[in-house]
PDB file of C-alpha atoms in Angstrom:
ATOM      1  CA  MET C  15     -18.308   6.531  11.923  1.00  0.00           C
ATOM      2  CA  LYS C  16     -19.961   3.965  14.082  1.00  0.00           C
ATOM      3  CA  VAL C  17     -18.124   0.633  14.772  1.00  0.00           C
ATOM      4  CA  TYR C  18     -19.549  -2.354  16.355  1.00  0.00           C
ATOM      5  CA  HIS C  19     -16.543  -3.556  18.406  1.00  0.00           C
ATOM      6  CA  LEU C  20     -17.393  -6.938  20.060  1.00  0.00           C
ATOM      7  CA  ASN C  21     -14.646  -7.249  22.634  1.00  0.00           C
ATOM      8  CA  PHE C  22     -12.096  -8.627  20.443  1.00  0.00           C
ATOM      9  CA  THR C  23      -9.257 -10.598  22.145  1.00  0.00           C
ATOM     10  CA  GLU C  24      -5.933  -8.893  21.969  1.00  0.00           C
ATOM     11  CA  SER C  25      -7.555  -6.350  19.582  1.00  0.00           C
ATOM     12  CA  PHE C  26      -7.239  -2.579  19.008  1.00  0.00           C
ATOM     13  CA  ILE C  27      -8.846   0.019  17.022  1.00  0.00           C
ATOM     14  CA  ARG C  28      -7.246   3.258  16.028  1.00  0.00           C
ATOM     15  CA  PRO C  29      -9.299   6.062  14.364  1.00  0.00           C
ATOM     16  CA  VAL C  30      -6.095   7.511  13.001  1.00  0.00           C
ATOM     17  CA  LEU C  31      -7.246   9.812  10.186  1.00  0.00           C
ATOM     18  CA  ASP C  32      -9.939  12.529  10.482  1.00  0.00           C
ATOM     19  CA  ASN C  33      -8.876  15.393   8.277  1.00  0.00           C
ATOM     20  CA  GLY C  34     -12.151  16.213   6.439  1.00  0.00           C
ATOM     21  CA  VAL C  35     -10.955  14.131   3.491  1.00  0.00           C
ATOM     22  CA  SER C  36     -10.882  10.727   4.479  1.00  0.00           C
ATOM     23  CA  LYS C  37     -10.780   8.425   7.636  1.00  0.00           C
ATOM     24  CA  VAL C  38      -8.659   5.289   8.397  1.00  0.00           C
ATOM     25  CA  VAL C  39      -9.625   2.751  11.029  1.00  0.00           C
ATOM     26  CA  GLN C  40      -7.277  -0.237  11.842  1.00  0.00           C
ATOM     27  CA  PHE C  41      -8.521  -3.505  13.273  1.00  0.00           C
ATOM     28  CA  SER C  42      -6.550  -6.385  14.805  1.00  0.00           C
ATOM     29  CA  PHE C  43      -8.770  -9.568  14.780  1.00  0.00           C
ATOM     30  CA  SER C  44      -7.970 -12.870  16.538  1.00  0.00           C
ATOM     31  CA  LYS C  45      -9.070 -15.942  14.581  1.00  0.00           C
ATOM     32  CA  GLY C  46     -13.007 -16.454  14.600  1.00  0.00           C
ATOM     33  CA  LYS C  47     -13.773 -12.913  15.763  1.00  0.00           C
ATOM     34  CA  VAL C  48     -16.358 -10.953  13.906  1.00  0.00           C
ATOM     35  CA  LEU C  49     -17.216  -7.362  13.160  1.00  0.00           C
ATOM     36  CA  GLU C  50     -20.955  -7.365  12.034  1.00  0.00           C
ATOM     37  CA  LYS C  51     -23.633  -4.979  11.159  1.00  0.00           C
ATOM     38  CA  HIS C  52     -21.223  -2.275  10.064  1.00  0.00           C
ATOM     39  CA  LYS C  53     -22.250   0.587   7.873  1.00  0.00           C
ATOM     40  CA  THR C  54     -20.486   3.896   6.941  1.00  0.00           C
ATOM     41  CA  SER C  55     -21.725   7.154   5.468  1.00  0.00           C
ATOM     42  CA  SER C  56     -18.725   7.205   3.204  1.00  0.00           C
ATOM     43  CA  ASP C  57     -17.408   4.958   0.468  1.00  0.00           C
ATOM     44  CA  ILE C  58     -14.913   2.576   1.884  1.00  0.00           C
ATOM     45  CA  LEU C  59     -11.821   0.668   0.738  1.00  0.00           C
ATOM     46  CA  VAL C  60     -11.066  -2.462   2.695  1.00  0.00           C
ATOM     47  CA  PHE C  61      -7.361  -3.524   2.822  1.00  0.00           C
ATOM     48  CA  VAL C  62      -6.140  -6.837   4.300  1.00  0.00           C
ATOM     49  CA  LEU C  63      -2.608  -6.182   5.446  1.00  0.00           C
ATOM     50  CA  GLN C  64      -2.113  -9.529   7.170  1.00  0.00           C
ATOM     51  CA  GLY C  65      -4.032 -12.825   7.522  1.00  0.00           C
ATOM     52  CA  LYS C  66      -7.393 -13.954   5.849  1.00  0.00           C
ATOM     53  CA  ILE C  67     -10.889 -12.722   6.321  1.00  0.00           C
ATOM     54  CA  ARG C  68     -14.476 -13.488   5.300  1.00  0.00           C
ATOM     55  CA  PHE C  69     -16.045 -10.208   3.940  1.00  0.00           C
ATOM     56  CA  LYS C  70     -19.681 -10.180   3.428  1.00  0.00           C
ATOM     57  CA  ALA C  71     -21.794  -7.251   1.896  1.00  0.00           C
ATOM     58  CA  ASN C  72     -24.094  -7.852  -1.307  1.00  0.00           C
ATOM     59  CA  GLU C  73     -21.954 -10.970  -1.682  1.00  0.00           C
ATOM     60  CA  GLU C  74     -19.411 -13.013   0.328  1.00  0.00           C
ATOM     61  CA  VAL C  75     -15.741 -13.092  -0.673  1.00  0.00           C
ATOM     62  CA  ILE C  76     -12.633 -14.330   0.895  1.00  0.00           C
ATOM     63  CA  LEU C  77      -9.763 -11.871   1.108  1.00  0.00           C
ATOM     64  CA  GLN C  78      -6.245 -12.434   2.245  1.00  0.00           C
ATOM     65  CA  SER C  79      -2.971 -10.367   2.685  1.00  0.00           C
ATOM     66  CA  GLY C  80      -2.629  -7.945  -0.229  1.00  0.00           C
ATOM     67  CA  ASP C  81      -6.289  -8.029  -1.248  1.00  0.00           C
ATOM     68  CA  MET C  82      -8.636  -4.934  -1.418  1.00  0.00           C
ATOM     69  CA  VAL C  83     -12.342  -4.444  -2.126  1.00  0.00           C
ATOM     70  CA  SER C  84     -14.328  -1.272  -2.276  1.00  0.00           C
ATOM     71  CA  LEU C  85     -17.810  -0.729  -1.057  1.00  0.00           C
ATOM     72  CA  GLU C  86     -20.439   2.118  -1.506  1.00  0.00           C
ATOM     73  CA  LYS C  87     -21.714   4.059   1.626  1.00  0.00           C
ATOM     74  CA  HIS C  88     -24.729   2.846   3.614  1.00  0.00           C
ATOM     75  CA  VAL C  89     -24.181  -0.825   2.545  1.00  0.00           C
ATOM     76  CA  GLU C  90     -24.087  -3.104   5.677  1.00  0.00           C
ATOM     77  CA  HIS C  91     -21.213  -5.400   5.839  1.00  0.00           C
ATOM     78  CA  SER C  92     -19.467  -7.765   8.073  1.00  0.00           C
ATOM     79  CA  ILE C  93     -15.807  -9.108   8.584  1.00  0.00           C
ATOM     80  CA  GLU C  94     -15.003 -12.467   9.990  1.00  0.00           C
ATOM     81  CA  ALA C  95     -11.311 -13.419  10.799  1.00  0.00           C
ATOM     82  CA  ILE C  96     -10.466 -16.788   9.224  1.00  0.00           C
ATOM     83  CA  GLU C  97      -7.139 -16.520  10.741  1.00  0.00           C
ATOM     84  CA  GLU C  98      -5.413 -13.759  12.848  1.00  0.00           C
ATOM     85  CA  SER C  99      -5.630 -10.643  10.645  1.00  0.00           C
ATOM     86  CA  LEU C 100      -4.857  -7.017  10.344  1.00  0.00           C
ATOM     87  CA  VAL C 101      -7.606  -5.138   8.452  1.00  0.00           C
ATOM     88  CA  VAL C 102      -7.643  -1.395   7.584  1.00  0.00           C
ATOM     89  CA  LEU C 103     -10.761   0.371   6.391  1.00  0.00           C
ATOM     90  CA  VAL C 104     -10.323   3.672   4.552  1.00  0.00           C
ATOM     91  CA  LEU C 105     -13.453   5.916   4.409  1.00  0.00           C
ATOM     92  CA  THR C 106     -13.274   8.355   1.561  1.00  0.00           C
ATOM     93  CA  PRO C 107     -15.939  10.920   0.421  1.00  0.00           C
ATOM     94  CA  SER C 108     -14.775  10.435  -3.177  1.00  0.00           C
ATOM     95  CA  PRO C 109     -16.331   7.448  -5.166  1.00  0.00           C
ATOM     96  CA  VAL C 110     -13.915   4.402  -5.385  1.00  0.00           C
ATOM     97  CA  SER C 111     -13.754   1.739  -8.065  1.00  0.00           C
ATOM     98  CA  ASN C 112     -14.706  -1.741  -7.205  1.00  0.00           C
ATOM     99  CA  GLN C 113     -11.510  -3.569  -7.895  1.00  0.00           C
ATOM    100  CA  GLU C 114      -9.176  -6.210  -6.487  1.00  0.00           C
ATOM    101  CA  ILE C 115      -5.843  -4.808  -5.548  1.00  0.00           C
ATOM    102  CA  GLY C 116      -4.049  -7.207  -7.972  1.00  0.00           C
ATOM    103  CA  SER C 117      -6.101  -5.793 -11.091  1.00  0.00           C
ATOM    104  CA  GLU C 118      -3.223  -3.473 -11.848  1.00  0.00           C
ATOM    105  CA  PRO C 119      -5.154  -0.229 -12.329  1.00  0.00           C
ATOM    106  CA  ARG C 120      -4.103   2.154 -15.116  1.00  0.00           C
ATOM    107  CA  LYS C 121      -4.091   5.923 -14.980  1.00  0.00           C
ATOM    108  CA  SER C 122      -1.592   5.438 -12.106  1.00  0.00           C
ATOM    109  CA  VAL C 123      -0.197   9.083 -12.113  1.00  0.00           C
ATOM    110  CA  GLU C 124      -3.672  10.441 -11.728  1.00  0.00           C
ATOM    111  CA  ASN C 125      -4.660   7.944  -9.003  1.00  0.00           C
ATOM    112  CA  SER C 126      -1.465   8.678  -7.025  1.00  0.00           C
ATOM    113  CA  SER C 127      -1.907  12.516  -7.368  1.00  0.00           C
ATOM    114  CA  ASN C 128      -5.477  12.165  -5.943  1.00  0.00           C
ATOM    115  CA  ALA C 129      -4.038  10.299  -3.040  1.00  0.00           C
ATOM    116  CA  LYS C 130      -2.150  13.476  -1.951  1.00  0.00           C
ATOM    117  CA  ALA C 131      -5.475  14.938  -0.877  1.00  0.00           C
ATOM    118  CA  ALA C 132      -5.331  12.832   2.277  1.00  0.00           C
ATOM    119  CA  VAL C 133      -1.563  13.143   2.792  1.00  0.00           C
ATOM    120  CA  SER C 134       0.260  15.969   4.619  1.00  0.00           C
ATOM    121  CA  PRO C 135       2.469  18.156   2.322  1.00  0.00           C
ATOM    122  CA  GLN C 136       5.592  17.145   4.181  1.00  0.00           C
ATOM    123  CA  LEU C 137       4.951  13.661   2.897  1.00  0.00           C
ATOM    124  CA  TRP C 138       4.028  14.482  -0.683  1.00  0.00           C
ATOM    125  CA  SER C 139       7.413  13.466  -2.106  1.00  0.00           C
ATOM    126  CA  PHE C 140       6.749   9.813  -1.223  1.00  0.00           C
ATOM    127  CA  VAL C 141       3.512   9.940  -3.273  1.00  0.00           C
ATOM    128  CA  GLU C 142       5.153  11.825  -6.135  1.00  0.00           C
ATOM    129  CA  GLU C 143       8.005   9.231  -6.347  1.00  0.00           C
ATOM    130  CA  HIS C 144       5.362   6.568  -6.434  1.00  0.00           C
ATOM    131  CA  ALA C 145       3.558   8.282  -9.394  1.00  0.00           C
ATOM    132  CA  GLU C 146       6.863   8.416 -11.372  1.00  0.00           C
ATOM    133  CA  LEU C 147       7.472   4.730 -10.910  1.00  0.00           C
ATOM    134  CA  LEU C 148       3.687   3.753 -11.709  1.00  0.00           C
ATOM    135  CA  GLU C 149       4.004   5.735 -15.014  1.00  0.00           C
ATOM    136  CA  VAL C 150       6.982   3.542 -15.982  1.00  0.00           C
ATOM    137  CA  LEU C 151       5.114   0.431 -14.928  1.00  0.00           C
ATOM    138  CA  ASP C 152       2.191   1.423 -17.104  1.00  0.00           C
ATOM    139  CA  ARG C 153       4.589   1.655 -20.092  1.00  0.00           C
ATOM    140  CA  THR C 154       5.519  -2.077 -19.771  1.00  0.00           C
ATOM    141  CA  ALA C 155       1.927  -3.123 -20.662  1.00  0.00           C
ATOM    142  CA  GLY C 156       2.756  -3.487 -24.337  1.00  0.00           C
ATOM    143  CA  GLY C 157       5.065  -6.299 -23.787  1.00  0.00           C
ATOM    144  CA  TYR C 158       8.972  -6.480 -23.878  1.00  0.00           C
ATOM    145  CA  HIS C 159      10.891  -3.410 -25.253  1.00  0.00           C
ATOM    146  CA  ALA C 160      14.440  -3.238 -24.418  1.00  0.00           C
ATOM    147  CA  GLU C 161      14.348   0.568 -23.704  1.00  0.00           C
ATOM    148  CA  THR C 162      11.195   0.370 -21.632  1.00  0.00           C
ATOM    149  CA  TYR C 163      12.362  -2.612 -19.443  1.00  0.00           C
ATOM    150  CA  ASP C 164      15.858  -1.027 -18.930  1.00  0.00           C
ATOM    151  CA  LEU C 165      13.976   2.157 -17.632  1.00  0.00           C
ATOM    152  CA  ALA C 166      11.730   0.042 -15.346  1.00  0.00           C
ATOM    153  CA  ASP C 167      14.906  -1.728 -13.921  1.00  0.00           C
ATOM    154  CA  LYS C 168      16.420   1.682 -13.321  1.00  0.00           C
ATOM    155  CA  MET C 169      13.407   3.121 -11.704  1.00  0.00           C
ATOM    156  CA  VAL C 170      12.749   0.055  -9.451  1.00  0.00           C
ATOM    157  CA  HIS C 171      16.435   0.225  -8.497  1.00  0.00           C
ATOM    158  CA  GLU C 172      16.105   3.798  -7.511  1.00  0.00           C
ATOM    159  CA  GLU C 173      12.956   2.978  -5.554  1.00  0.00           C
ATOM    160  CA  LEU C 174      14.839   0.337  -3.598  1.00  0.00           C
ATOM    161  CA  ASN C 175      18.050   2.337  -2.885  1.00  0.00           C
ATOM    162  CA  LYS C 176      16.532   5.732  -2.310  1.00  0.00           C
ATOM    163  CA  HIS C 177      12.725   5.762  -1.603  1.00  0.00           C
ATOM    164  CA  PHE C 178      12.905   2.625   0.586  1.00  0.00           C
ATOM    165  CA  ARG C 179      15.804   3.838   2.451  1.00  0.00           C
ATOM    166  CA  TYR C 180      13.974   7.178   3.114  1.00  0.00           C
ATOM    167  CA  GLU C 181      11.093   5.166   4.494  1.00  0.00           C
ATOM    168  CA  GLU C 182      13.257   2.641   6.560  1.00  0.00           C
ATOM    169  CA  GLU C 183      15.740   5.195   8.012  1.00  0.00           C
ATOM    170  CA  ILE C 184      13.601   8.272   8.320  1.00  0.00           C
ATOM    171  CA  LEU C 185       9.808   7.843   8.145  1.00  0.00           C
ATOM    172  CA  PHE C 186       9.325   4.409   9.831  1.00  0.00           C
ATOM    173  CA  PRO C 187      11.351   5.259  12.848  1.00  0.00           C
ATOM    174  CA  LEU C 188       9.431   8.458  13.522  1.00  0.00           C
ATOM    175  CA  LEU C 189       5.952   7.057  12.628  1.00  0.00           C
ATOM    176  CA  GLY C 190       6.845   4.028  14.917  1.00  0.00           C
ATOM    177  CA  LYS C 191       6.802   6.225  17.917  1.00  0.00           C
ATOM    178  CA  TYR C 192       3.018   6.427  17.375  1.00  0.00           C
ATOM    179  CA  ILE C 193       1.950   3.074  15.932  1.00  0.00           C
ATOM    180  CA  GLY C 194       4.749   0.607  16.842  1.00  0.00           C
ATOM    181  CA  THR C 195       7.162  -1.150  14.407  1.00  0.00           C
ATOM    182  CA  ASN C 196       7.053  -4.739  15.459  1.00  0.00           C
ATOM    183  CA  ALA C 197       3.531  -5.298  14.232  1.00  0.00           C
ATOM    184  CA  GLY C 198       0.904  -3.500  12.186  1.00  0.00           C
ATOM    185  CA  PRO C 199       1.455  -1.531   8.882  1.00  0.00           C
ATOM    186  CA  ILE C 200       5.125  -0.759   9.353  1.00  0.00           C
ATOM    187  CA  ALA C 201       6.041  -4.331   9.940  1.00  0.00           C
ATOM    188  CA  VAL C 202       3.900  -5.431   6.886  1.00  0.00           C
ATOM    189  CA  MET C 203       5.618  -2.703   4.693  1.00  0.00           C
ATOM    190  CA  LEU C 204       9.055  -3.906   5.766  1.00  0.00           C
ATOM    191  CA  SER C 205       8.270  -7.519   4.971  1.00  0.00           C
ATOM    192  CA  GLU C 206       7.032  -6.314   1.499  1.00  0.00           C
ATOM    193  CA  HIS C 207      10.269  -4.392   1.049  1.00  0.00           C
ATOM    194  CA  LYS C 208      12.183  -7.635   1.279  1.00  0.00           C
ATOM    195  CA  ILE C 209       9.770  -9.389  -1.200  1.00  0.00           C
ATOM    196  CA  ILE C 210      10.259  -6.596  -3.600  1.00  0.00           C
ATOM    197  CA  ARG C 211      13.978  -6.633  -3.275  1.00  0.00           C
ATOM    198  CA  ASP C 212      14.099 -10.333  -3.867  1.00  0.00           C
ATOM    199  CA  ASN C 213      11.631 -10.043  -6.934  1.00  0.00           C
ATOM    200  CA  HIS C 214      13.827  -7.258  -8.369  1.00  0.00           C
ATOM    201  CA  GLU C 215      17.025  -9.364  -8.069  1.00  0.00           C
ATOM    202  CA  THR C 216      15.422 -12.180 -10.024  1.00  0.00           C
ATOM    203  CA  PHE C 217      14.190  -9.876 -12.633  1.00  0.00           C
ATOM    204  CA  ARG C 218      17.619  -8.024 -12.949  1.00  0.00           C
ATOM    205  CA  LYS C 219      19.234 -11.510 -13.452  1.00  0.00           C
ATOM    206  CA  ARG C 220      16.780 -12.485 -16.189  1.00  0.00           C
ATOM    207  CA  LEU C 221      17.471  -8.976 -17.893  1.00  0.00           C
ATOM    208  CA  GLN C 222      21.252  -9.544 -17.720  1.00  0.00           C
ATOM    209  CA  ASP C 223      20.933 -13.036 -19.060  1.00  0.00           C
ATOM    210  CA  LEU C 224      18.974 -11.699 -22.059  1.00  0.00           C
ATOM    211  CA  LYS C 225      21.744  -9.096 -22.667  1.00  0.00           C
ATOM    212  CA  ASN C 226      24.286 -11.955 -22.501  1.00  0.00           C
ATOM    213  CA  HIS C 227      22.278 -14.079 -24.976  1.00  0.00           C
ATOM    214  CA  LYS C 228      21.507 -16.571 -22.320  1.00  0.00           C
ATOM    215  CA  GLY C 229      17.863 -16.078 -21.941  1.00  0.00           C
ATOM    216  CA  SER C 230      14.683 -14.835 -23.853  1.00  0.00           C
ATOM    217  CA  GLU C 231      12.400 -11.889 -23.688  1.00  0.00           C
ATOM    218  CA  SER C 232       9.776 -14.130 -22.353  1.00  0.00           C
ATOM    219  CA  ASP C 233      11.973 -15.023 -19.426  1.00  0.00           C
ATOM    220  CA  VAL C 234      12.310 -11.299 -18.633  1.00  0.00           C
ATOM    221  CA  VAL C 235       8.630 -10.649 -18.958  1.00  0.00           C
ATOM    222  CA  GLN C 236       7.754 -13.517 -16.615  1.00  0.00           C
ATOM    223  CA  ALA C 237      10.265 -12.398 -14.135  1.00  0.00           C
ATOM    224  CA  PHE C 238       8.848  -8.841 -14.278  1.00  0.00           C
ATOM    225  CA  LYS C 239       5.175  -9.775 -13.545  1.00  0.00           C
ATOM    226  CA  PRO C 240       5.542 -10.648  -9.947  1.00  0.00           C
ATOM    227  CA  LEU C 241       7.655  -7.755  -9.229  1.00  0.00           C
ATOM    228  CA  GLU C 242       5.209  -5.284 -10.937  1.00  0.00           C
ATOM    229  CA  SER C 243       2.189  -6.823  -9.164  1.00  0.00           C
ATOM    230  CA  VAL C 244       3.739  -6.628  -5.594  1.00  0.00           C
ATOM    231  CA  LEU C 245       4.956  -3.071  -6.290  1.00  0.00           C
ATOM    232  CA  ARG C 246       1.512  -1.882  -7.361  1.00  0.00           C
ATOM    233  CA  ALA C 247      -0.017  -3.436  -4.371  1.00  0.00           C
ATOM    234  CA  HIS C 248       2.634  -2.046  -2.086  1.00  0.00           C
ATOM    235  CA  ILE C 249       2.191   1.431  -3.552  1.00  0.00           C
ATOM    236  CA  MET C 250      -1.586   1.433  -3.176  1.00  0.00           C
ATOM    237  CA  LYS C 251      -1.273   0.392   0.491  1.00  0.00           C
ATOM    238  CA  GLU C 252       1.177   3.244   1.250  1.00  0.00           C
ATOM    239  CA  ASP C 253      -0.537   5.885  -0.657  1.00  0.00           C
ATOM    240  CA  ASN C 254      -4.142   5.068   0.623  1.00  0.00           C
ATOM    241  CA  VAL C 255      -3.300   3.768   4.232  1.00  0.00           C
ATOM    242  CA  LEU C 256       0.252   4.285   5.607  1.00  0.00           C
ATOM    243  CA  PHE C 257       0.766   7.864   4.405  1.00  0.00           C
ATOM    244  CA  PRO C 258      -2.602   9.248   5.430  1.00  0.00           C
ATOM    245  CA  MET C 259      -2.194   7.490   8.797  1.00  0.00           C
ATOM    246  CA  ALA C 260       1.256   9.009   9.227  1.00  0.00           C
ATOM    247  CA  SER C 261      -0.248  12.396   8.272  1.00  0.00           C
ATOM    248  CA  SER C 262      -2.850  12.110  11.010  1.00  0.00           C
ATOM    249  CA  VAL C 263      -0.923  10.649  13.929  1.00  0.00           C
ATOM    250  CA  MET C 264       2.341  12.277  13.629  1.00  0.00           C
ATOM    251  CA  SER C 265       3.080  15.710  15.175  1.00  0.00           C
ATOM    252  CA  GLU C 266       3.739  18.677  12.781  1.00  0.00           C
ATOM    253  CA  GLU C 267       7.306  18.674  14.367  1.00  0.00           C
ATOM    254  CA  ASP C 268       7.915  15.091  13.349  1.00  0.00           C
ATOM    255  CA  LYS C 269       6.420  15.427   9.834  1.00  0.00           C
ATOM    256  CA  ASN C 270       8.589  18.515   9.327  1.00  0.00           C
ATOM    257  CA  GLU C 271      11.672  16.365  10.507  1.00  0.00           C
ATOM    258  CA  VAL C 272      10.871  13.655   7.910  1.00  0.00           C
ATOM    259  CA  ALA C 273      10.713  16.422   5.082  1.00  0.00           C
ATOM    260  CA  ARG C 274      13.892  17.950   6.407  1.00  0.00           C
ATOM    261  CA  LYS C 275      15.903  14.695   6.494  1.00  0.00           C
ATOM    262  CA  VAL C 276      14.598  13.459   3.091  1.00  0.00           C
ATOM    263  CA  ASN C 277      15.591  16.828   1.527  1.00  0.00           C
ATOM    264  CA  GLU C 278      18.870  16.550   3.010  1.00  0.00           C
ATOM    265  CA  GLU C 279      19.410  12.924   1.665  1.00  0.00           C
ATOM    266  CA  LYS C 280      18.378  14.114  -1.658  1.00  0.00           C
ATOM    267  CA  GLN C 281      21.097  16.846  -1.709  1.00  0.00           C
ATOM    268  CA  LEU C 282      23.844  14.433  -1.093  1.00  0.00           C
TER     269      LEU C 282
END
C-alpha cells in the first residue's frame, strides 16, 4: 500500500498487519494536517478512534470518535484532521458494507466469525465471546421482553467481569509492550470500558426499578440503547482493528502467553 505521509507533526504510522488477509495502518494527526491523494488496491474501513476528521472521497463527510465508513478499492480519498485525531485504516480483500458504525448491523455472529480470519488462533476466544454477546444483543431488537433483557444483563455483566478483565490484566499489558498503553488503541479501549461499565450500571438500576415496580419497560429500553450502541461500536473496533493488530505485532511467545493465562483464568 502506498501512503502519502506529509511530515505530520508528532505523528506516526505503523503498518501493523500484513498477514495475507488484511492490513492495518494507524495514523496520528495533529490539527489541520492532511493525508491526500490516497488510494488502495483493497476495500478499506476507516475508523476514527479519537478526535474528528474530514473524510473526502466521492462525497465529503465529517467523522468523529466512534465513527466508521467503508470505501471500495482504487477510490482516491483524503483525510483532514479537524482536531488532533487517531485514525485506523483497515484494508481487506473481502467486500465491506458501506455503513456507519452506529447503524447496529445484524447477523452479528456471522460478522464476528468472519473477523477471525485476520486474528491469530491464540486470540480467537475474544472474538468468540463477542459473537455470543452480539447474538444476545440482536435478540433485544423486538422490544422489551423480561427474559431477553435479563439474559442481556447477565451477558453484559459477564463481559465486564471476565472478558474485560482478560483484556485489561492479560492482553493489554502484553500488547502494550509493542504499541504503548498511554495513547493509541489501548487507551481508547480502556476509556470505552469505563463508559460501558457506567452505562451498564444505569441499565441495571432501571431493570431493578422495574422489578420493584418503580419504573417502566420504556425506562429499561431507553437505558439499554446507549449501552447496546457503545458495545457494538467497541466490539467492532476490537474485532476489526485491535485483535488483528495484536495478532501481527505480538510475538508468538506473547500470544501463547495470552492464551495460556486466559485459559487458566477460565478454569478458576
